[in-house]
Amino acid sequence: AAKRKNSNGAARNAYLADRITVVGSKIEDPQLLVAMPQVDVIISEPIGVLLVHERMLESYVYARDKFLRPGGAMLPSSGTIHLAPLSDAALWSETITKARFWQQDSFYGVDLNPYFAPAFDEFFSAPVVGCFSPTTLIGDSVQYEVDFHTVTLADLKEFVIPVDWQIKYTGLMHGVAGWFDLAFVPLPSSLHPGTAPNTVYMSTSPYSPATHWQQVRLLLKQPLAVNAGQVIRGFVSMKVNDQRSYDITARIIALEEEEAEAIITDEALCVLLDSQKSRSREALWYLHEQTYNYAYVGEPIEPAKPENANLYLPVESLLAESSSTAAFTQRLPPAASHASQVSSVQGVADSLTDFIVTSTTASDQDPNAMQY
């Protein structure tokens, strides 16, 4: 780059001359251990869907172990996986419709029914990549942090994310939603004395602007009925496979809040998972077998109420919404009050939709005519 010239004949990026060396090689190439010096900073984009897909983090950690000086910086410095309970009837119905194609007795004379079971398994084990509305989340996410400064290769091979979701709506849980955040935090030891670290975060959350990685939805074969106030407990396990990705297994159960508080060991939770089949679910997803859904185009100007998606708030929450609105109205100054008394309603000739309402406001007894 320093050898190229600008229009005035000066070398472009001259200050980089003799400072950059391009090495065309895999980071794991043994010859690099001799040819490459240790470095102060490693900057990389080793990220895939749900943070770990494509298993590039392993190369990132290998580079850290072999080439980063003690106290050096890694950018990004950590990643956090988020998992949340999801209610998405439209996506679940779309997926089962694809599988039901194979429930045909005579497709051009061929009975496809023998293929329904494997097709059903395949469609529901495929993670669905794409952005979705945050209104489909029926609980807050659990988080699993991966510190790139300290995580080991063995840690990345297999790990378990405990889930403990407080359900906010009564409805159906159709699956698990996932995304990740990245943090760029230089180590204090890599900064000049007296310099404070400037932390930068990037999120692929459904609450944030869309990114290249979007989000992912993992559908249950059978939706789980949940009530507001219940707790979903269980485990999501992630294990590497030979497709440069992960197999994801989940075991979850819906518990009353008192039950959840009484379960203090994983062994007790596993006993319930094994015995209470009607309110527990097991699932297997292959992160490399991704399918895509781009139906979501952003939130409408007027957000739909949860009941439009067959999600129901507790009565107490509904009443609290009205109380908050009433309290806000009471705080408005008199000039902003819209309280009025209707004194007459008069139709408009030759119109079925227009009429004149004459009202008297509390602050002004003179009639005010309003046409609608």
XYZ file of N, CA, C and O in Angstrom, residues 94-210:
468
model
N -45.753 -22.481 9.621
C -45.061 -22.554 8.333
C -44.187 -23.802 8.267
O -44.121 -24.490 7.231
N -43.523 -24.118 9.379
C -42.623 -25.272 9.406
C -43.395 -26.589 9.335
O -43.010 -27.506 8.594
N -44.488 -26.703 10.081
C -45.261 -27.949 10.029
C -45.917 -28.121 8.669
O -46.093 -29.248 8.181
N -46.254 -27.020 8.000
C -46.839 -27.097 6.662
C -45.838 -27.703 5.678
O -46.204 -28.504 4.802
N -44.574 -27.330 5.803
C -43.543 -27.930 4.945
C -43.463 -29.434 5.168
O -43.331 -30.213 4.215
N -43.525 -29.843 6.436
C -43.434 -31.268 6.742
C -44.660 -32.024 6.228
O -44.555 -33.164 5.745
N -45.837 -31.400 6.312
C -47.074 -32.081 5.915
C -47.156 -32.325 4.402
O -48.017 -33.103 3.950
N -46.289 -31.705 3.641
C -46.231 -32.032 2.212
C -46.058 -33.529 2.019
O -46.559 -34.120 1.040
N -45.350 -34.176 2.946
C -45.043 -35.596 2.823
C -46.169 -36.490 3.316
O -46.046 -37.713 3.262
N -47.264 -35.898 3.770
C -48.429 -36.690 4.166
C -49.410 -36.780 3.000
O -50.529 -36.287 3.058
N -48.973 -37.414 1.937
C -49.811 -37.591 0.750
C -49.829 -39.060 0.361
O -48.781 -39.704 0.273
N -51.051 -39.578 0.111
C -51.194 -40.986 -0.262
C -50.808 -41.241 -1.713
O -50.343 -42.339 -2.055
N -51.029 -40.241 -2.551
C -50.740 -40.451 -3.967
C -50.261 -39.149 -4.589
O -51.044 -38.343 -5.094
N -48.962 -38.932 -4.562
C -48.352 -37.782 -5.221
C -47.835 -38.284 -6.567
O -46.791 -38.934 -6.640
N -48.623 -38.015 -7.622
C -48.342 -38.596 -8.938
C -48.193 -40.109 -8.832
O -47.306 -40.719 -9.434
N -49.066 -40.706 -8.009
C -49.070 -42.153 -7.870
C -48.126 -42.701 -6.820
O -48.047 -43.921 -6.620
N -47.391 -41.826 -6.126
C -46.417 -42.273 -5.125
C -46.930 -41.942 -3.731
O -47.357 -40.803 -3.463
N -46.884 -42.912 -2.826
C -47.267 -42.697 -1.432
C -46.069 -42.092 -0.692
O -45.037 -42.753 -0.517
N -46.212 -40.827 -0.265
C -45.098 -40.136 0.395
C -45.104 -40.295 1.913
O -44.168 -39.857 2.578
N -46.139 -40.898 2.466
C -46.264 -40.978 3.920
C -45.064 -41.607 4.634
O -44.724 -41.172 5.738
N -44.391 -42.608 4.053
C -43.224 -43.158 4.760
C -42.118 -42.138 5.028
O -41.273 -42.355 5.890
N -42.135 -41.027 4.276
C -41.080 -40.023 4.433
C -41.477 -38.893 5.368
O -40.679 -37.987 5.621
N -42.722 -38.945 5.871
C -43.171 -37.844 6.729
C -42.350 -37.753 8.012
O -41.917 -36.660 8.408
N -42.127 -38.868 8.692
C -41.412 -38.841 9.978
C -40.003 -38.267 9.840
O -39.624 -37.364 10.599
N -39.194 -38.735 8.879
C -37.860 -38.112 8.737
C -37.931 -36.656 8.298
O -37.093 -35.843 8.707
N -38.924 -36.301 7.460
C -39.055 -34.896 7.057
C -39.422 -34.034 8.247
O -38.889 -32.926 8.431
N -40.330 -34.522 9.087
C -40.729 -33.801 10.301
C -39.525 -33.561 11.194
O -39.297 -32.440 11.688
N -38.710 -34.607 11.406
C -37.502 -34.457 12.227
C -36.544 -33.449 11.617
O -35.957 -32.619 12.327
N -36.381 -33.499 10.306
C -35.417 -32.612 9.644
C -35.835 -31.154 9.750
O -35.023 -30.283 10.067
N -37.110 -30.861 9.492
C -37.567 -29.468 9.523
C -37.470 -28.877 10.931
O -37.092 -27.716 11.089
N -37.795 -29.677 11.949
C -37.800 -29.138 13.300
C -36.440 -29.232 13.995
O -36.289 -28.747 15.115
N -35.457 -29.819 13.346
C -34.095 -29.796 13.891
C -33.240 -28.742 13.209
O -32.063 -28.590 13.531
N -33.842 -27.996 12.275
C -33.117 -26.961 11.532
C -33.322 -25.595 12.187
O -34.456 -25.105 12.225
N -32.274 -24.960 12.697
C -32.412 -23.596 13.227
C -32.851 -22.637 12.133
O -32.425 -22.742 10.972
N -33.726 -21.705 12.484
C -34.241 -20.731 11.525
C -33.525 -19.396 11.752
O -33.711 -18.744 12.780
N -32.687 -19.008 10.799
C -31.921 -17.771 10.895
C -32.711 -16.637 10.252
O -33.277 -16.792 9.180
N -32.749 -15.501 10.919
C -33.460 -14.333 10.409
C -33.907 -13.457 11.555
O -34.034 -13.926 12.698
N -34.148 -12.205 11.287
C -34.609 -11.291 12.329
C -36.064 -11.589 12.684
O -36.829 -12.094 11.859
N -36.444 -11.279 13.913
C -37.820 -11.479 14.348
C -38.215 -10.365 15.295
O -37.363 -9.633 15.819
N -39.516 -10.248 15.526
C -40.016 -9.196 16.398
C -39.716 -9.523 17.858
O -39.935 -10.662 18.307
N -39.244 -8.546 18.631
C -39.029 -8.800 20.067
C -40.328 -9.092 20.804
O -40.290 -9.613 21.918
N -41.487 -8.791 20.189
C -42.762 -9.090 20.844
C -43.043 -10.591 20.885
O -43.975 -11.021 21.569
N -42.266 -11.404 20.165
C -42.451 -12.855 20.220
C -41.748 -13.479 21.426
O -41.915 -14.672 21.670
N -40.970 -12.694 22.146
C -40.283 -13.206 23.336
C -41.236 -13.154 24.519
O -41.848 -12.131 24.797
N -41.356 -14.262 25.247
C -42.289 -14.330 26.369
C -41.553 -14.393 27.705
O -42.147 -14.709 28.734
N -40.290 -14.067 27.693
C -39.488 -14.009 28.910
C -38.139 -13.402 28.595
O -37.730 -13.320 27.425
N -37.436 -12.954 29.626
C -36.103 -12.386 29.439
C -35.083 -13.484 29.152
O -35.249 -14.638 29.560
N -34.013 -13.114 28.483
C -33.005 -14.098 28.095
C -32.101 -14.476 29.264
O -31.879 -13.691 30.184
N -31.604 -15.714 29.211
C -30.479 -16.102 30.062
C -29.209 -15.846 29.259
O -29.227 -15.836 28.026
N -28.094 -15.656 29.964
C -26.859 -15.268 29.295
C -25.732 -16.244 29.630
O -25.655 -16.745 30.759
N -24.898 -16.484 28.640
C -23.725 -17.339 28.828
C -22.530 -16.615 28.215
O -22.449 -16.448 26.994
N -21.607 -16.166 29.059
C -20.474 -15.372 28.593
C -19.278 -16.242 28.263
O -18.955 -17.187 28.992
N -18.636 -15.918 27.157
C -17.390 -16.561 26.748
C -16.308 -15.493 26.742
O -16.313 -14.591 25.890
N -15.382 -15.567 27.701
C -14.282 -14.609 27.809
C -13.139 -15.092 26.918
O -12.518 -16.117 27.196
N -12.859 -14.367 25.849
C -11.855 -14.807 24.896
C -10.438 -14.743 25.459
O -9.524 -15.355 24.898
N -10.252 -14.035 26.553
C -8.926 -13.998 27.179
C -8.637 -15.261 27.985
O -7.473 -15.617 28.180
N -9.675 -15.936 28.445
C -9.458 -17.060 29.370
C -10.046 -18.382 28.898
O -9.653 -19.432 29.399
N -10.987 -18.377 27.961
C -11.624 -19.627 27.545
C -10.586 -20.550 26.919
O -9.640 -20.104 26.261
N -10.753 -21.847 27.129
C -9.828 -22.831 26.568
C -10.484 -23.543 25.389
O -11.705 -23.488 25.198
N -9.657 -24.234 24.606
C -10.195 -25.016 23.497
C -11.148 -26.089 24.009
O -12.185 -26.360 23.382
N -10.825 -26.690 25.140
C -11.699 -27.715 25.718
C -13.049 -27.118 26.130
O -14.093 -27.755 25.962
N -13.027 -25.893 26.635
C -14.287 -25.228 27.014
C -15.211 -25.046 25.825
O -16.441 -25.099 25.967
N -14.627 -24.813 24.650
C -15.437 -24.563 23.462
C -15.985 -25.840 22.837
O -16.932 -25.789 22.054
N -15.406 -26.970 23.181
C -15.839 -28.240 22.586
C -17.228 -28.642 23.054
O -18.024 -29.193 22.288
N -17.530 -28.377 24.309
C -18.823 -28.771 24.858
C -19.115 -27.914 26.086
O -18.268 -27.780 26.959
N -20.313 -27.345 26.143
C -20.696 -26.560 27.312
C -22.209 -26.604 27.479
O -22.955 -26.928 26.537
N -22.653 -26.291 28.679
C -24.073 -26.359 29.033
C -24.526 -24.987 29.522
O -23.846 -24.358 30.330
N -25.664 -24.539 29.019
C -26.251 -23.263 29.439
C -27.492 -23.562 30.273
O -28.501 -24.036 29.728
N -27.456 -23.330 31.586
C -28.665 -23.520 32.395
C -29.704 -22.458 32.027
O -29.354 -21.300 31.791
N -30.963 -22.856 31.941
C -32.016 -21.893 31.630
C -32.959 -21.765 32.820
O -33.262 -22.742 33.507
N -33.394 -20.550 33.050
C -34.316 -20.228 34.147
C -35.112 -19.014 33.693
O -34.720 -17.883 33.928
N -36.231 -19.274 33.015
C -37.012 -18.201 32.408
C -38.287 -17.946 33.212
O -39.057 -18.872 33.478
N -38.544 -16.698 33.560
C -39.805 -16.289 34.168
C -40.758 -15.915 33.037
O -40.494 -14.982 32.277
N -41.853 -16.654 32.920
C -42.777 -16.447 31.806
C -43.679 -15.244 32.079
O -44.267 -15.125 33.146
N -43.792 -14.359 31.085
C -44.547 -13.114 31.249
C -45.970 -13.190 30.716
O -46.812 -12.354 31.070
N -46.251 -14.166 29.840
C -47.565 -14.241 29.205
C -48.103 -15.667 29.293
O -47.333 -16.635 29.300
N -49.408 -15.785 29.310
C -50.060 -17.082 29.138
C -50.210 -17.344 27.647
O -50.686 -16.482 26.898
N -49.771 -18.519 27.207
C -49.841 -18.827 25.782
C -49.071 -20.082 25.472
O -48.967 -20.994 26.317
N -48.538 -20.171 24.274
C -47.758 -21.322 23.838
C -46.309 -20.918 23.598
O -46.045 -19.909 22.941
N -45.418 -21.718 24.110
C -43.995 -21.552 23.823
C -43.668 -22.461 22.644
O -43.777 -23.681 22.733
N -43.272 -21.853 21.520
C -42.994 -22.615 20.307
C -41.520 -22.967 20.146
O -41.180 -23.752 19.259
N -40.655 -22.371 20.965
C -39.243 -22.670 20.811
C -38.369 -21.737 21.623
O -38.823 -21.085 22.565
N -37.097 -21.690 21.213
C -36.079 -20.896 21.903
C -35.473 -19.921 20.901
O -35.129 -20.304 19.766
N -35.368 -18.664 21.289
C -34.726 -17.638 20.459
C -33.290 -17.427 20.938
O -33.017 -17.496 22.139
N -32.387 -17.173 20.001
C -30.992 -16.981 20.367
C -30.332 -15.845 19.604
O -30.687 -15.563 18.448
N -29.391 -15.193 20.249
C -28.567 -14.153 19.636
C -27.312 -13.982 20.481
O -27.091 -14.728 21.440
N -26.474 -13.016 20.150
C -25.253 -12.826 20.940
C -24.851 -11.359 20.944
O -25.254 -10.565 20.096
N -24.044 -11.011 21.943
C -23.421 -9.690 22.049
C -21.904 -9.865 22.005
O -21.376 -10.915 22.383
N -21.201 -8.819 21.582
C -19.740 -8.790 21.624
C -19.279 -7.585 22.418
O -19.898 -6.515 22.358
N -18.207 -7.751 23.161
C -17.605 -6.647 23.907
C -16.173 -6.459 23.434
O -15.433 -7.430 23.224
N -15.783 -5.209 23.250
C -14.420 -4.851 22.868
C -13.837 -4.051 24.029
O -14.042 -2.847 24.138
N -13.116 -4.746 24.904
C -12.597 -4.132 26.130
C -11.092 -4.386 26.193
O -10.669 -5.505 26.491
N -10.260 -3.392 25.927
C -8.816 -3.592 26.046
C -8.430 -3.904 27.498
O -9.024 -3.357 28.433
N -7.460 -4.783 27.660
C -6.976 -5.048 29.008
C -6.274 -3.809 29.564
O -5.552 -3.119 28.826
N -6.469 -3.508 30.848
C -5.771 -2.345 31.434
C -4.268 -2.386 31.235
O -3.626 -1.355 31.035
N -3.704 -3.612 31.246
C -2.249 -3.726 31.092
C -1.785 -3.368 29.688
O -0.590 -3.134 29.466
N -2.716 -3.320 28.732
C -2.335 -2.982 27.358
C -2.446 -1.487 27.080
O -2.140 -1.050 25.970
N -2.887 -0.700 28.072
C -3.093 0.734 27.886
C -1.924 1.530 28.450
O -1.188 1.054 29.329
N -1.774 2.746 27.945
C -0.770 3.640 28.509
C -1.180 4.027 29.929
O -2.381 4.104 30.240
N -0.234 4.243 30.814
C -0.572 4.618 32.195
C -1.506 5.816 32.243
O -1.316 6.803 31.539
N -2.537 5.698 33.077
C -3.493 6.778 33.237
C -4.598 6.806 32.198
O -5.481 7.663 32.243
N -4.584 5.854 31.237
C -5.614 5.806 30.198
C -6.727 4.854 30.612
O -6.462 3.698 30.958
N -7.949 5.326 30.593
C -9.090 4.488 30.939
C -9.539 3.696 29.711
O -9.540 4.222 28.600
N -9.894 2.416 29.894
C -10.349 1.614 28.742
C -11.661 2.148 28.183
O -12.557 2.541 28.920
N -11.752 2.183 26.882
C -12.967 2.626 26.200
C -13.696 1.381 25.700
O -13.311 0.764 24.713
N -14.765 0.989 26.396
C -15.483 -0.235 26.074
C -16.498 0.019 24.971
O -17.264 0.981 25.020
N -16.491 -0.854 23.969
C -17.444 -0.785 22.873
C -18.211 -2.104 22.823
O -17.615 -3.183 22.957
N -19.533 -2.018 22.652
C -20.361 -3.215 22.599
C -21.078 -3.287 21.254
O -21.443 -2.265 20.671
N -21.291 -4.498 20.786
C -22.094 -4.739 19.593
C -23.097 -5.831 19.919
O -22.722 -6.873 20.483
N -24.360 -5.611 19.582
C -25.401 -6.582 19.896
C -26.128 -7.021 18.633
O -26.379 -6.217 17.739
N -26.466 -8.312 18.572
C -27.321 -8.833 17.503
C -28.727 -9.102 18.032
O -29.481 -9.876 17.456
N -29.083 -8.469 19.136
C -30.381 -8.648 19.784
C -31.529 -8.205 18.876
O -31.364 -7.304 18.044
N -32.719 -8.786 19.043
C -33.881 -8.294 18.292
C -34.286 -6.883 18.686
O -35.078 -6.249 17.986
N -33.751 -6.383 19.795
C -34.025 -5.010 20.217
C -33.046 -4.017 19.578
O -33.179 -2.812 19.766
N -32.051 -4.522 18.853
C -31.012 -3.675 18.260
C -31.146 -3.678 16.742
O -31.841 -4.531 16.166
N -30.489 -2.736 16.054
C -30.511 -2.756 14.587
C -29.994 -4.079 14.041
O -29.117 -4.716 14.643
N -30.534 -4.501 12.922
C -30.168 -5.790 12.332
C -28.694 -5.817 11.936
O -28.124 -4.810 11.541
